[in-house]
Amino acid sequence: MQNTKIVLLRHGACEGGNVLRGHTDVVLSLAGKEQLNVAFSTLKNSKTCDLAKNSKIDLVVSSPLLRCSEPARAFAIQHNIDFVEQSGFMELNFGDWDGQLFTELYQQFSEQLDAYWANPWQHTPPNGETMQAFESRIDNAWDALLERHKGKVIVLVTHGGVIRHLMA
């Protein structure tokens, strides 16, 4: 049996302030770019993926959203590593709330937001993705990744909600 190693990286800080992003496609801020540069530098020298010692990363996988895909693609190109985007690793689609400032959301939807954050499996954002659908999408993408890339070292650049589910 071949062991597959997957390193999970969350994207860095984004442009646009305190926004509920979900599927909203934004780029990293300068601080976010630096955060991922530090993460990639640390990764390059880790025991799992020490590129200096030819313990190579076989594949970089990313959510297609720019805050993940731009830095992931750049890292893969810089180190001549295969790169693929996988929509199954996108963040939750928050529907009508997606892309809105938290301050505005709480002014308009305070009770609905409180209910959602208290139990997202029972409350879904208006026109948004259910937690069950979100988790199923991630599970399907994860299973396919493991099946296709047995015995490989993979870096997955994704979102906080995706990582929380994978670590649960």
Coordinates of C-alpha atoms in Angstrom, one line a residue, residues 72-146:
A72 CA -0.7 27.8 -6.2
R73 CA -0.1 28.0 -10.0
A74 CA 2.9 30.3 -9.5
F75 CA 4.4 27.9 -7.0
A76 CA 3.9 25.0 -9.3
I77 CA 5.4 26.8 -12.3
Q78 CA 8.4 28.0 -10.2
H79 CA 9.2 24.4 -9.1
N80 CA 8.1 22.6 -12.3
I81 CA 5.3 20.7 -10.5
D82 CA 2.1 19.5 -12.2
F83 CA -0.9 21.8 -11.4
V84 CA -4.6 21.2 -11.5
E85 CA -7.7 23.2 -10.4
Q86 CA -10.5 21.3 -8.8
S87 CA -13.9 23.0 -8.2
G88 CA -14.8 20.4 -5.6
F89 CA -12.4 22.2 -3.2
M90 CA -14.1 25.6 -3.6
E91 CA -15.5 27.4 -0.5
L92 CA -19.2 27.2 0.4
N93 CA -21.5 29.1 -1.8
F94 CA -23.2 31.6 0.5
G95 CA -25.8 32.6 -2.1
D96 CA -27.3 36.0 -1.5
W97 CA -24.8 36.7 1.3
D98 CA -21.7 35.9 -0.8
G99 CA -19.5 39.0 -1.3
Q100 CA -21.3 41.2 1.2
L101 CA -19.6 43.1 4.0
F102 CA -20.3 41.5 7.4
T103 CA -21.4 44.8 8.8
E104 CA -24.1 45.1 6.1
L105 CA -25.1 41.5 6.5
Y106 CA -25.6 41.9 10.2
Q107 CA -27.7 45.0 9.7
Q108 CA -30.0 43.2 7.2
F109 CA -29.9 39.5 8.3
S110 CA -28.9 39.5 12.0
E111 CA -31.2 36.7 13.1
Q112 CA -30.7 34.6 10.0
L113 CA -26.9 34.9 10.3
D114 CA -26.9 34.0 14.0
A115 CA -29.0 31.0 13.3
Y116 CA -26.7 30.0 10.5
W117 CA -23.5 30.3 12.5
A118 CA -25.1 28.5 15.4
N119 CA -26.1 25.5 13.3
P120 CA -25.2 25.6 9.6
W121 CA -26.6 22.1 9.0
Q122 CA -30.1 23.3 9.8
H123 CA -29.9 26.8 8.3
T124 CA -28.8 27.6 4.7
P125 CA -28.0 31.1 3.4
P126 CA -30.7 32.4 1.0
N127 CA -30.0 30.8 -2.4
G128 CA -26.9 29.3 -1.0
E129 CA -25.4 25.8 -0.8
T130 CA -26.5 23.5 2.0
M131 CA -23.9 22.2 4.4
Q132 CA -24.8 18.7 3.3
A133 CA -24.1 19.5 -0.4
F134 CA -20.9 21.4 0.5
E135 CA -19.5 18.5 2.5
S136 CA -20.6 15.9 -0.2
R137 CA -18.8 18.0 -2.9
I138 CA -15.6 18.1 -0.8
D139 CA -15.8 14.3 0.0
N140 CA -16.3 13.5 -3.7
A141 CA -13.3 15.6 -4.7
W142 CA -11.2 14.2 -1.9
D143 CA -12.0 10.6 -2.8
A144 CA -11.2 11.2 -6.5
L145 CA -7.9 12.9 -5.6
L146 CA -6.8 10.0 -3.5

